[in-house]
Structure formats: structure tokens, C-alpha cells
XYZ file of C-alpha atoms in Angstrom:
512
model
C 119.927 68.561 130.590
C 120.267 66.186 133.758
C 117.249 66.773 134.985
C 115.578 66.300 131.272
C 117.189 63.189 130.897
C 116.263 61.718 134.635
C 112.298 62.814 133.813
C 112.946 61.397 130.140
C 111.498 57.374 131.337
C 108.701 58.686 133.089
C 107.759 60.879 130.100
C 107.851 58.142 127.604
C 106.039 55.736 129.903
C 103.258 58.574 130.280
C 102.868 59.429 126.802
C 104.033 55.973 124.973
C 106.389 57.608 122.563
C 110.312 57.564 122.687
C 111.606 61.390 122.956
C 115.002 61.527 121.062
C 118.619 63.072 122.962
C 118.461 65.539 120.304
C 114.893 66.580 121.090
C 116.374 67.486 124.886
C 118.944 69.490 123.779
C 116.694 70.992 121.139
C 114.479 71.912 124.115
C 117.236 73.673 126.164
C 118.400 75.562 123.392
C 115.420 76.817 121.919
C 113.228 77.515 124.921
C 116.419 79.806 126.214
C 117.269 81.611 122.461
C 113.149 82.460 121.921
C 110.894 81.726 125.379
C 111.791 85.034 127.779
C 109.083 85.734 129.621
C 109.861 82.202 131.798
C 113.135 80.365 133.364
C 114.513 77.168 132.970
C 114.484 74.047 133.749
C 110.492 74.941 133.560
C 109.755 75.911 130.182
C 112.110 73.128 128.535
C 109.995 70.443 130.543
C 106.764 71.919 129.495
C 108.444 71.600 125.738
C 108.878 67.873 125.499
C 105.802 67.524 127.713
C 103.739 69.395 125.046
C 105.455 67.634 121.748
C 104.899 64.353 123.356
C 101.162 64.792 124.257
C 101.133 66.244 120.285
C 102.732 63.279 118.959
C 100.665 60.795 121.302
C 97.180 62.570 119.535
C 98.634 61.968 115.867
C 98.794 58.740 116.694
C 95.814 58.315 117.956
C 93.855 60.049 115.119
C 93.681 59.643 112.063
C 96.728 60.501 109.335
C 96.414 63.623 107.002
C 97.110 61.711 104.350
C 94.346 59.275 104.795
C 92.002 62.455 105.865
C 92.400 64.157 102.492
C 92.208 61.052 100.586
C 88.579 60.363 102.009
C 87.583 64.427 101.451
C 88.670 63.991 97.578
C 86.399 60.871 97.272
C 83.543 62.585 99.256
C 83.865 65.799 97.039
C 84.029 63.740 93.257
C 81.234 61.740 94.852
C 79.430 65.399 94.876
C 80.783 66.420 92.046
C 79.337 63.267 89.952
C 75.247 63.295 91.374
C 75.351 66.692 90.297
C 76.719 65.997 86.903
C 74.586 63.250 86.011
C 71.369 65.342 87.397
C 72.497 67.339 83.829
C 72.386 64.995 81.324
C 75.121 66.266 78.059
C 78.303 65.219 76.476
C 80.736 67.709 78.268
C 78.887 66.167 81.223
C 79.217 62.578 80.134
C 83.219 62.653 79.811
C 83.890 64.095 82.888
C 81.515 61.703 84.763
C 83.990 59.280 83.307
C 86.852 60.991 84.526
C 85.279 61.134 87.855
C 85.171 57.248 87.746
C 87.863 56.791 86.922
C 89.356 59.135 89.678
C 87.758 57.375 92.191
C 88.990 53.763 91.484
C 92.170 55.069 91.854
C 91.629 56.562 95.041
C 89.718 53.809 96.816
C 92.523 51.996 95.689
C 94.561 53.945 97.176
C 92.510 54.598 100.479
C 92.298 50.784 101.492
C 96.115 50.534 101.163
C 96.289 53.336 103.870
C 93.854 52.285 105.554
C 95.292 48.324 106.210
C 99.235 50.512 106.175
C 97.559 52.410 109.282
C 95.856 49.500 110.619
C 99.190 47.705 110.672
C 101.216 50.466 112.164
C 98.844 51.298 115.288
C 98.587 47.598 116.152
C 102.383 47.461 116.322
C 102.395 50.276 117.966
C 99.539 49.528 120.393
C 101.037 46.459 120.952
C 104.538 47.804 122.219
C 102.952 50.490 124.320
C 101.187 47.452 126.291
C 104.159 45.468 126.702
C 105.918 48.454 127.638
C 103.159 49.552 130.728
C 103.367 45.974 131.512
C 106.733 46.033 132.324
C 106.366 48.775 134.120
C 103.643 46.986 136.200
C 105.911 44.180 137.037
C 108.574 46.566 138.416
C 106.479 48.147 140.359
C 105.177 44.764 141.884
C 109.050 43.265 141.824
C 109.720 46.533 144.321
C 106.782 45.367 146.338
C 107.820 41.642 146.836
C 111.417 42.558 147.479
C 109.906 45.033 150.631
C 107.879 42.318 151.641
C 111.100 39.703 151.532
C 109.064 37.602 148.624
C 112.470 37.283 147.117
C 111.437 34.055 144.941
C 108.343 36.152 143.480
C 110.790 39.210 142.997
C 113.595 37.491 141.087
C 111.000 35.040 139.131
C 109.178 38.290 137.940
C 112.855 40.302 137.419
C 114.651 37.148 135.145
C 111.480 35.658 133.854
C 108.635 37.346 133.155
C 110.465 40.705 132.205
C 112.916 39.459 129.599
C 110.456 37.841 128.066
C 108.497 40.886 127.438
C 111.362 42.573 126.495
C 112.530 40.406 123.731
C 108.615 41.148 122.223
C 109.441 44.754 122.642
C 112.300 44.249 120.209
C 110.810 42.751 118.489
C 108.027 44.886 117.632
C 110.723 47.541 117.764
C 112.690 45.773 114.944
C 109.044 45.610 113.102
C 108.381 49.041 113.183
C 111.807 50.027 112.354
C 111.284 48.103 109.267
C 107.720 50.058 108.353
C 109.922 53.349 109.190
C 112.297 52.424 106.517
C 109.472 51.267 104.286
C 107.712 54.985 104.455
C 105.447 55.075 107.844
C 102.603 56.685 108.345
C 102.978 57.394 111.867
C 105.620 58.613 114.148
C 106.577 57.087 117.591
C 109.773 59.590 118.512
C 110.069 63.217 119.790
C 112.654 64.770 117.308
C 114.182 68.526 117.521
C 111.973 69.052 114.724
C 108.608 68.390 117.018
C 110.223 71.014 119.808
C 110.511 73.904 116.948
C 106.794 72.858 115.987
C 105.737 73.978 119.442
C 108.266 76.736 120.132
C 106.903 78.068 117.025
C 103.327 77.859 118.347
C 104.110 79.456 121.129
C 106.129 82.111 119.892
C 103.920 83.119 116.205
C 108.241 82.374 114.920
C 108.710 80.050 111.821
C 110.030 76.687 112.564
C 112.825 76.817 110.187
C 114.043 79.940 111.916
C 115.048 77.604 114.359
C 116.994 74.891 112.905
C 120.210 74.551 111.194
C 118.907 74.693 107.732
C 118.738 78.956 108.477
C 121.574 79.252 108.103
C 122.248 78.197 104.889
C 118.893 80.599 103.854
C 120.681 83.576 105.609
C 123.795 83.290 103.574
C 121.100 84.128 100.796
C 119.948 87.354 102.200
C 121.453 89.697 99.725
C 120.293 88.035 96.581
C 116.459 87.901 98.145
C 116.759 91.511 98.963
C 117.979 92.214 95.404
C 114.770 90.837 93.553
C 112.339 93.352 96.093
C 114.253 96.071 95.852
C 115.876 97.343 93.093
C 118.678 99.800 92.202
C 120.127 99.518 95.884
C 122.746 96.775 95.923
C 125.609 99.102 98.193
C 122.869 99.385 100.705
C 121.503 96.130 100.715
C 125.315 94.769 101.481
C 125.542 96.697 104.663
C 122.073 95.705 105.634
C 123.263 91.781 104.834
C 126.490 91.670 106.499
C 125.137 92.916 109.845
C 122.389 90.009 109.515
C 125.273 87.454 108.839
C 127.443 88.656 111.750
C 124.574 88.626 113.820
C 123.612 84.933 112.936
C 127.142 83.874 113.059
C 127.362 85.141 116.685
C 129.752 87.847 116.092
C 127.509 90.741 117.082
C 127.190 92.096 121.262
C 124.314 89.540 122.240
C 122.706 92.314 124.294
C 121.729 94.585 121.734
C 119.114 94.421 118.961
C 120.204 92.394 115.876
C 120.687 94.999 113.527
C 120.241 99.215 114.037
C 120.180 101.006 111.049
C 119.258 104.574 109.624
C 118.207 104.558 106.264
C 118.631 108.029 104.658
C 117.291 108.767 100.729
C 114.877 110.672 98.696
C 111.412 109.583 98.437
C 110.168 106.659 96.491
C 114.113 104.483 96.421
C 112.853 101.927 98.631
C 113.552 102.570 102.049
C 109.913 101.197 103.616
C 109.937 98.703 101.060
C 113.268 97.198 102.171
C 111.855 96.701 106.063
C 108.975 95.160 104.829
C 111.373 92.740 102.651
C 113.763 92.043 105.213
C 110.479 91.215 107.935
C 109.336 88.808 105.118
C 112.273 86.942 104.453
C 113.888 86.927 108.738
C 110.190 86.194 109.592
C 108.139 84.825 106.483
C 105.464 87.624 107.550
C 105.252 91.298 106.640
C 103.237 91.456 109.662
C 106.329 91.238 111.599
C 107.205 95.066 110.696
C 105.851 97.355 113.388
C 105.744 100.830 112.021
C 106.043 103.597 114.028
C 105.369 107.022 111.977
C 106.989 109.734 114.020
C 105.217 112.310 113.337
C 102.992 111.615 115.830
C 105.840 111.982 118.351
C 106.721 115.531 117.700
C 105.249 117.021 121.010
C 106.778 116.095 124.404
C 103.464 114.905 125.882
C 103.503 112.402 123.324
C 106.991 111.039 124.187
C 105.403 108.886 126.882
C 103.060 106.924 124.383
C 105.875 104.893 123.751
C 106.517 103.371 127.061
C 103.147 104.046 128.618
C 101.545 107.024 130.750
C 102.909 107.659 133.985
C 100.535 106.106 136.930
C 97.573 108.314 137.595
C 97.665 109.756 133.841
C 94.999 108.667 130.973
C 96.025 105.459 129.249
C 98.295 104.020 132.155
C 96.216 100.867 131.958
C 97.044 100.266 128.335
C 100.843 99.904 128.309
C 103.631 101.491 125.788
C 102.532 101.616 122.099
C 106.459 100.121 121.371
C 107.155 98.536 124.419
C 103.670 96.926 124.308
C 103.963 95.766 120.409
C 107.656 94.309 120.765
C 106.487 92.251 124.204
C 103.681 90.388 122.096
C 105.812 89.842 119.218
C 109.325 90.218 120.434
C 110.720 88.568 117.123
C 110.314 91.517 115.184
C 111.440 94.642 112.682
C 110.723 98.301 114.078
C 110.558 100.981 111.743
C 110.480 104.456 112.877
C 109.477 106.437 109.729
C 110.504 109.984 109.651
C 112.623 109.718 112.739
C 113.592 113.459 112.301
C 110.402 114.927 112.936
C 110.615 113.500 116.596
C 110.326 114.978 119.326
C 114.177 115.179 120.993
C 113.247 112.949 123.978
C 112.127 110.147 121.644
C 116.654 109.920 121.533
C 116.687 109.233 124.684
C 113.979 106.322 124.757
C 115.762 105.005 122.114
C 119.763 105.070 123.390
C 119.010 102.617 125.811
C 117.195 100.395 123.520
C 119.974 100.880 121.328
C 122.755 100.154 123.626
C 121.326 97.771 126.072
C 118.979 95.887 124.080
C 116.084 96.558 127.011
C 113.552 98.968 127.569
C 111.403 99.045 130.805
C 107.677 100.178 130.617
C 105.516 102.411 132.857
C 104.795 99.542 134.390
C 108.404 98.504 135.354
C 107.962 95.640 132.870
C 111.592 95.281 131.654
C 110.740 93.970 127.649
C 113.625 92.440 125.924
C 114.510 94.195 122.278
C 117.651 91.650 121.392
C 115.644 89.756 118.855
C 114.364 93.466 117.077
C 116.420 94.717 114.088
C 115.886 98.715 114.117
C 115.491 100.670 111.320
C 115.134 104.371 111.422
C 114.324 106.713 107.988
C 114.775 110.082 106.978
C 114.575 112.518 103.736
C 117.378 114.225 105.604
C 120.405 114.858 102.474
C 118.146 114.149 100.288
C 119.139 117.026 98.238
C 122.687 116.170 98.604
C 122.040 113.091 96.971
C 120.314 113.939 93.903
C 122.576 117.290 93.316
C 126.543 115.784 94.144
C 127.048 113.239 91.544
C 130.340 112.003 93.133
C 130.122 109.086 95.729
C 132.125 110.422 98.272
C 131.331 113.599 98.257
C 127.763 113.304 98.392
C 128.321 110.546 101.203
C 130.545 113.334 103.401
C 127.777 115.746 102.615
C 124.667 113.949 103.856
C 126.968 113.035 107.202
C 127.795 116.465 108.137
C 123.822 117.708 107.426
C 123.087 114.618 109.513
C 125.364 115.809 112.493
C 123.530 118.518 112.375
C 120.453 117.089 113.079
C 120.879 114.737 115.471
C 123.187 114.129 118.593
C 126.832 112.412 118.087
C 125.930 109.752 121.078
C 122.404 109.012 119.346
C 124.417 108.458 115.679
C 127.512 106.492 117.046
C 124.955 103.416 118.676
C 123.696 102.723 115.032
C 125.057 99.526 113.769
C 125.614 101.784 110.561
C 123.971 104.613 108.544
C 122.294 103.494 104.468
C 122.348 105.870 101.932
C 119.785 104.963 99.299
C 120.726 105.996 95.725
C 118.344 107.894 93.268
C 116.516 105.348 90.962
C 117.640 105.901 87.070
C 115.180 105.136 84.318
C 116.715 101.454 83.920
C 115.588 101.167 88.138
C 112.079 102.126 87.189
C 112.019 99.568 84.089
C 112.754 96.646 86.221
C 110.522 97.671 88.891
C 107.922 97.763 86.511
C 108.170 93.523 86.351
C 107.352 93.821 90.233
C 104.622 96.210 90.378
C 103.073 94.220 87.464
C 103.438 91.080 89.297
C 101.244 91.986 92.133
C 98.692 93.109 89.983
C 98.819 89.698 88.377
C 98.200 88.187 91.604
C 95.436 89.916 92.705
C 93.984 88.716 89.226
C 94.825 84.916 89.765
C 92.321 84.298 92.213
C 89.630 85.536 89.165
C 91.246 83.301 86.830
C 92.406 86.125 84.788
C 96.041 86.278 83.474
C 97.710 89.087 82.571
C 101.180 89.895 80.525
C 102.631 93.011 79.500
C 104.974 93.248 76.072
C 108.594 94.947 76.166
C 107.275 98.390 74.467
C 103.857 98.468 76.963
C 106.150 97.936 79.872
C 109.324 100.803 78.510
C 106.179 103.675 78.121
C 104.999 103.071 81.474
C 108.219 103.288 82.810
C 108.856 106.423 81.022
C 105.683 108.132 81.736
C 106.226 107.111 85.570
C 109.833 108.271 85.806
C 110.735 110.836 87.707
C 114.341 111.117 89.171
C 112.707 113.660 92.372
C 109.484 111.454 93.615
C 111.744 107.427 92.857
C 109.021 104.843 92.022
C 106.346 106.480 93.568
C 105.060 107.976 90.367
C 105.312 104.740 88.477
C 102.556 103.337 91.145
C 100.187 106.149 89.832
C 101.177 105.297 86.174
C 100.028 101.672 86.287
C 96.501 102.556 88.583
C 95.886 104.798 85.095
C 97.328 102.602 82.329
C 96.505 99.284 83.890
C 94.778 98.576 86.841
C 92.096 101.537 85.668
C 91.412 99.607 82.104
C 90.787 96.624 83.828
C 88.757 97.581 86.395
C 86.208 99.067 83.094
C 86.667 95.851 81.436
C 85.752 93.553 83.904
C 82.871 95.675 85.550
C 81.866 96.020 81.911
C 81.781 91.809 81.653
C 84.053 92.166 78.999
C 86.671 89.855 80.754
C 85.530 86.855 82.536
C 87.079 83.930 84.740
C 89.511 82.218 82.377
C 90.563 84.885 79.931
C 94.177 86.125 78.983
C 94.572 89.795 79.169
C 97.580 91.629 76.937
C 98.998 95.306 77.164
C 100.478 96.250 74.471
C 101.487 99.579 72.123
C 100.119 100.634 68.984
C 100.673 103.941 67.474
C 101.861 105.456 70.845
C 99.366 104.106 73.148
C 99.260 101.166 75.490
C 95.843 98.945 74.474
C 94.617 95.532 76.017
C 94.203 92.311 73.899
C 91.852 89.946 75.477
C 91.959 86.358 74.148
């Protein structure tokens, strides 16, 4: 922080902009929590360096605001020679509300235009006065070396005040404009640092501010609407996040480790690709790892990279490769019994310490990685002991069985996914039907589905062995299968509303 603050001056004199306290400190902390691969004071320099040279070419250019305004106008502009090249009434009125639309705009273009106008001359203005001052410094320093006292102190308590009290003035200007709504921005905040952290780093700004943490305290209910039928499992998954964010967990090991253990089709893949979305706003941010391509020992090494002198040395790790490029990240090691044994190993220390080192000797950080291991092991148990904590005891001890005590006792904890009842499958139904309605919106086509459509669906995709999967299958036939006929049939176009409903036992589609 001292040696921020001493390079602060020279900063805002280089880039004319004022960089905020709050946008040093936001530099420290950030660039430490989410920029490993360099050291301080370095990277926190290069921050404020980089949001200041950002800010510097917004001011410079032109707003967004005033951008899009002038696109809109150039686009009904378009719009209207092509209309009137078509001469009929449907033509006619919207010509008029083109008109009409652009009045208002041009309107509302010049009073952006002489807002902006305004705002860069102040700010011109005070970046002059401010290089000036600098200038006379400079050349006060001079006379004083040279003994020209009279020119130093005439320049010091004459001509510098004076072009200080403009500086306030224009200051007091601009705060006014600020108040007023401004356009422009002359200040480095903490929110410009998380801008450029998050350009660096592919993590969302708000990950990085205070306002998280009011989202994170949210977790659980998010987690409820994606997956359904789960809520014991999705606790344990949201207190660990909490802890961790609350800076109660070991701050060398990964933010969460879990092993998620349940039939097929409850939701087990679907909650790491839920979780991703909402810690990361990307499912792109779940690396998935399917294990059974692990199950030989030559394979093992894949994960860290070939030894040196062995094919594929040059190419790195396939996990230790993956979690250096995006270390702000879920894993998800499907099927983790069907490993190979020495894949344990690999993992303990990732587990444990939080660090992994590649063939390479490329130690790659894993603190920022929550962990999440699956298996069908006890999946009998589950469906056959109808008691709670029975069937929890039973799926333990096959679980010891399976895997070593030192491997088990570095999870953060182990989720047992329940079976999904009919009244599961019903309400899943809403979300499967949901995506199919937005791969529809870009067409123009809605689609709805009434209470009886949506219970037959759910009862012809139900089965208690296979979870939802089954109900996936059921809408391709009943849905998604009709409507792909109907629309390669030009039956439904851009613009029409699609119903599925029952008559006489069978699901049919309405089109209006």
C-alpha cells in the first residue's frame, strides 16, 4: 500500500484521472485473492496502471450511451427508405411511427451530445491546469538549483495558487455534473480494479465485491429451483460454500470436496453444473473428468502429464493443465470408482494441500477448485432400505469397502442423493419444459403445457430405478418430436403459440 500510494501522483498526472484510496486497497486485495501466477507489489501496480489507461480511453471516446443512440437513428433511418420503397397502409403507419421515433431521439442525441461536450471541456480543461502545474514545479525546482529564488517563490505563491483555485473550481463544476447524472467518469474506483481483474482472470466482477456475499447467503434456495427432490444434500453442499466464504474453512485446501453418491438420473451432474453457474455465472466453469478413462495405470499419468522422454510430455496434465488456465473452477470426477487406485493418490494431495505439481514441476494452485467426486456405489441400498439411517450406515460401510479410510476422511463430506418420487418428476417436468421453450424463443414460437399434458408425461417418464432420465426421453417423443413435424411441415411459423394438451388419453398440440 505505501508504495501504491507514493506512485499514486505520478499515476494521475500520467493518465489525468484521480485513482480513489479504495481503488489501492481494492488492488492489493484482489490481485493477491485471484492473480497467482505473479507477486506483489508488481501485479497491483500493473492493476491501477491498466484501469487508469481504461478510464483515460472512455474519456476520450465516445459514451455508449451516445453510441447506441446514433445506431438506433441510423437503423430506423434504414428501416424507413425501405418502407416507403413499398408503398401500403401497414407500411404507411409504421413510417409514422418511425418519425416519430426519430424526433425523439435526435432530441435526445443533441442533449448528449452538448451534456458530453460540456463534460470533456471541463474535464480537458482541469487536466491542462493540472500538467501546468506540474510544469511550474518542475521549473520552481530548477530556479531554486540555480539560486533564482525571486523566480522560484513568484512561480510557488503566485502563479500556482492561482491555478489551483481554477482547479477547484472546475473540480466543484464537475462535482456538480456528477451529482446531476455524468456521462463520464474522472476516478479509479474498486469497481474499475474488479473490471480488469476480471479480464484477466475470465472471473465475474461481482465475485469480487462485497455484494457476494449477500448472493452466497442465497445458495441453497438457487440450488433448490435446478435441482429438485434433494434439499438434505443441497444443505451440506451450501454450508461448506458459506463457511468457505466466511473464512472459516483451512485456506490451503480447495473450497469445497465432496462425494456425491446416488442412483442414476437424481441429479448428481446436474447439481455441479448448477453450483459452476451460480459460484461462476458459467457452466463452462465445470471441468469434467469421466474416469473411466483412468482405469489402467498407464493412464494415471494423463492427469499430471507424461514423464520426460514419454509421448505427450510436451502437452502438460489433462487436470493440472485445465485448472492452471482456469484456476477458478468446479472439477467433477464422474464415476470416481472405476479409477484406477493410483488416481487416490494424485488426488490426496490435492485434497489435503490444495496443490498439485505437474510433470513439468509446475506447482498449480487448486484452493479456488470445489471438488466433486460421483458414484452409483449404494445405490441399491438406497432404493431398497426405506429408513434414513439405516440406509445412510449401509451405503458407508459398502463405501469403506471400496475405497481407502485416508482417501474418505480428506472429503469435506460425503452426499447421499435420494430416489426421485413421482411428485420429483412432476416438478421437474416445469424445468425440462422450460428449456425447450427457450430454444423456441429465438423462432418466435411460444410454447405452454396444461396441468393434465404435463401429469401424463410425468407418469409415462417415471421410473423410481433410471430418476429423471426417462422423463428426458418422454418429452423428445411427446414434445420436442411433434414439433420438430410441425414446424418442418410449415405448420408453425415465427409468431405462433403452441399448446399441449390431453384429450381422451392423449397429449395433442393446439396452435393459435
Amino acid at each position: 500500500m505505501h508504495i501504491l500510494r507514493g506512485l499514486k501522483q505520478r499515476l494521475e498526472t500520467h493518465h489525468n484521472i484521480i485513482i480513489n484510496d479504495s481503488a489501492l486497497v481494492a488492488a492489493c486485495k484482489l490481485s493477491n485473492r485471484y492473480i497467482t501466477d505473479r507477486f506483489l507489489p508488481d501485479k497491483a501496480i500493473d492493476l491501477i496502471d491498466e484501469a487508469s489507461a481504461e478510464l483515460k480511453m472512455q474519456i476520450e471516446s465516445e459514451p455508449a450511451i451516445l453510441s447506441t443512440v446514433k445506431r438506433e437513428i441510423t437503423t430506423l433511418n434504414v428501416e424507413k427508405e425501405a418502407l416507403l420503397m413499398e408503398q401500403n397502409k401497414k407500411n404507411e403507419q409504421r413510417v409514422t411511427d418511425i418519425v416519430k421515433e426519430l424526433a425523439n431521439l435526435d432530441e435526445k442525441k443533441r442533449s448528449l451530445e452538448t451534456q458530453f461536450i460540456n463534460e470533456k471541456e471541463t474535464f480537458d480543461a482541469t487536466s491542462l491546469l493540472k500538467s501546468r502545474i506540474d510544469e511550474l514545479k518542475n521549473k520552481a525546482a530548477i530556479a531554486k538549483r540555480h539560486s533564482k529564488f525571486e523566480e522560484a517563490a513568484k512561480i510557488e505563491y503566485g502563479e500556482i495558487p492561482e491555478l489551483e483555485e481554477e482547479i477547484t473550481e472546475n473540480e466543484n463544476k464537475w462535482a456538480k455534473m456528477q451529482a446531476a447524472g455524468s456521462l463520464l467518469r474522472n476516478s479509479v474506483d474498486e469497481d474499475s480494479i474488479a473490471q480488469i481483474v476480471s479480464l484477466w482472470t475470465g472471473i465475474p466482477v461481482n465475485k469480487m465485491l462485497s455484494s457476494e456475499k449477500q448472493r452466497v447467503l442465497q445458495i441453497e434456495s438457487v440450488l433448490k429451483q435446478e435441482v429438485i427432490g434433494q434439499d438434505e444434500a443441497l444443505k451440506v453442499i451450501s454450508r461448506a460454500i458459506k463457511r468457505n466464504k466466511a473464512g472459516l474453512s483451512e485456506i490451503n485446501r480447495p473450497i469445497g470436496s465432496f462425494m456425491f453418491l446416488g442412483p442414476t438420473g437424481v441429479g448428481k451432474t446436474q447439481c455441479a453444473k448448477t453450483l459452476a453457474k451460480f459460484l461462476f455465472d458459467n457452466e463452462k466453469s465445470l471441468l469434467r473428468f469421466d474416469m473411466s478413462e483412468y482405469m489402467e495405470k498407464t493412464s494415471v499419468s494423463r492427469l499430471i502429464g507424461a514423464a520426460p522422454g514419454y509421448v505427450g510430455y510436451e502437452e502438460g496434465g489433462q487436470l493440472t493443465e485445465k485448472v492452471r488456465r482456469k484456476p477458478y473452477s468446479v472439477l467433477l470426477f464422474d464415476e470416481i470408482e472405476k479409477a484406477h487406485p493410483d488416481v487416490f493418490n494424485v488426488l490426496l494431495q490435492v485434497l489435503d494441500d490444495g496443490r498439485l505439481t505437474d510433470n513439468k514441476g509446475v506447482t498449480v494452485d487448486f484452493k479456488n477448485t470445489i471438488i466433486i467426486l460421483t458414484s452409483n456405489i449404494g445405490s441399491a441400498q438406497i432404493i431398497e432400505i426405506d429408513k434414513k439411517e439405516e440406509r445412510r450406515a449401509a451405503v458407508l460401510n459398502e463405501l469403506k469397502t471400496n475405497f481407502k479410510p485416508e482417501f474418505l476422511n480428506r472429503l469435506d463430506d460425503i452426499v447421499i442423493f435420494e430416489q426421485l418420487g413421482l411428485n420429483e418428476i412432476t416438478n421437474i417436468v416445469d424445468i425440462m419444459f422450460n428449456e425447450i421453450k427457450e430454444k423456441l424463443t429465438a423462432r418466435d414460437i411460444s410454447i405452454a403445457l396444461t396441468q393434465s399434458a404435463k401429469f401424463h408425461i410425468a407418469n409415462v417418464g417415471f421410473d423410481p430405478v433410471f430418476g429423471a432420465r426417462p422423463l428426458k426421453r418422454a418429452l423428445f417423443e411427446i414434445v420436442e418430436d411433434k414439433l420438430a413435424d410441425l414446424i418442418l411441415e410449415d405448420k408453425i411459423v415465427e409468431g405462433d403459440h403452441i399448446e399441449f394438451d390431453m384429450i381422451n388419453e392423449q397429449v395433442i398440440v393446439k396452435i393459435n
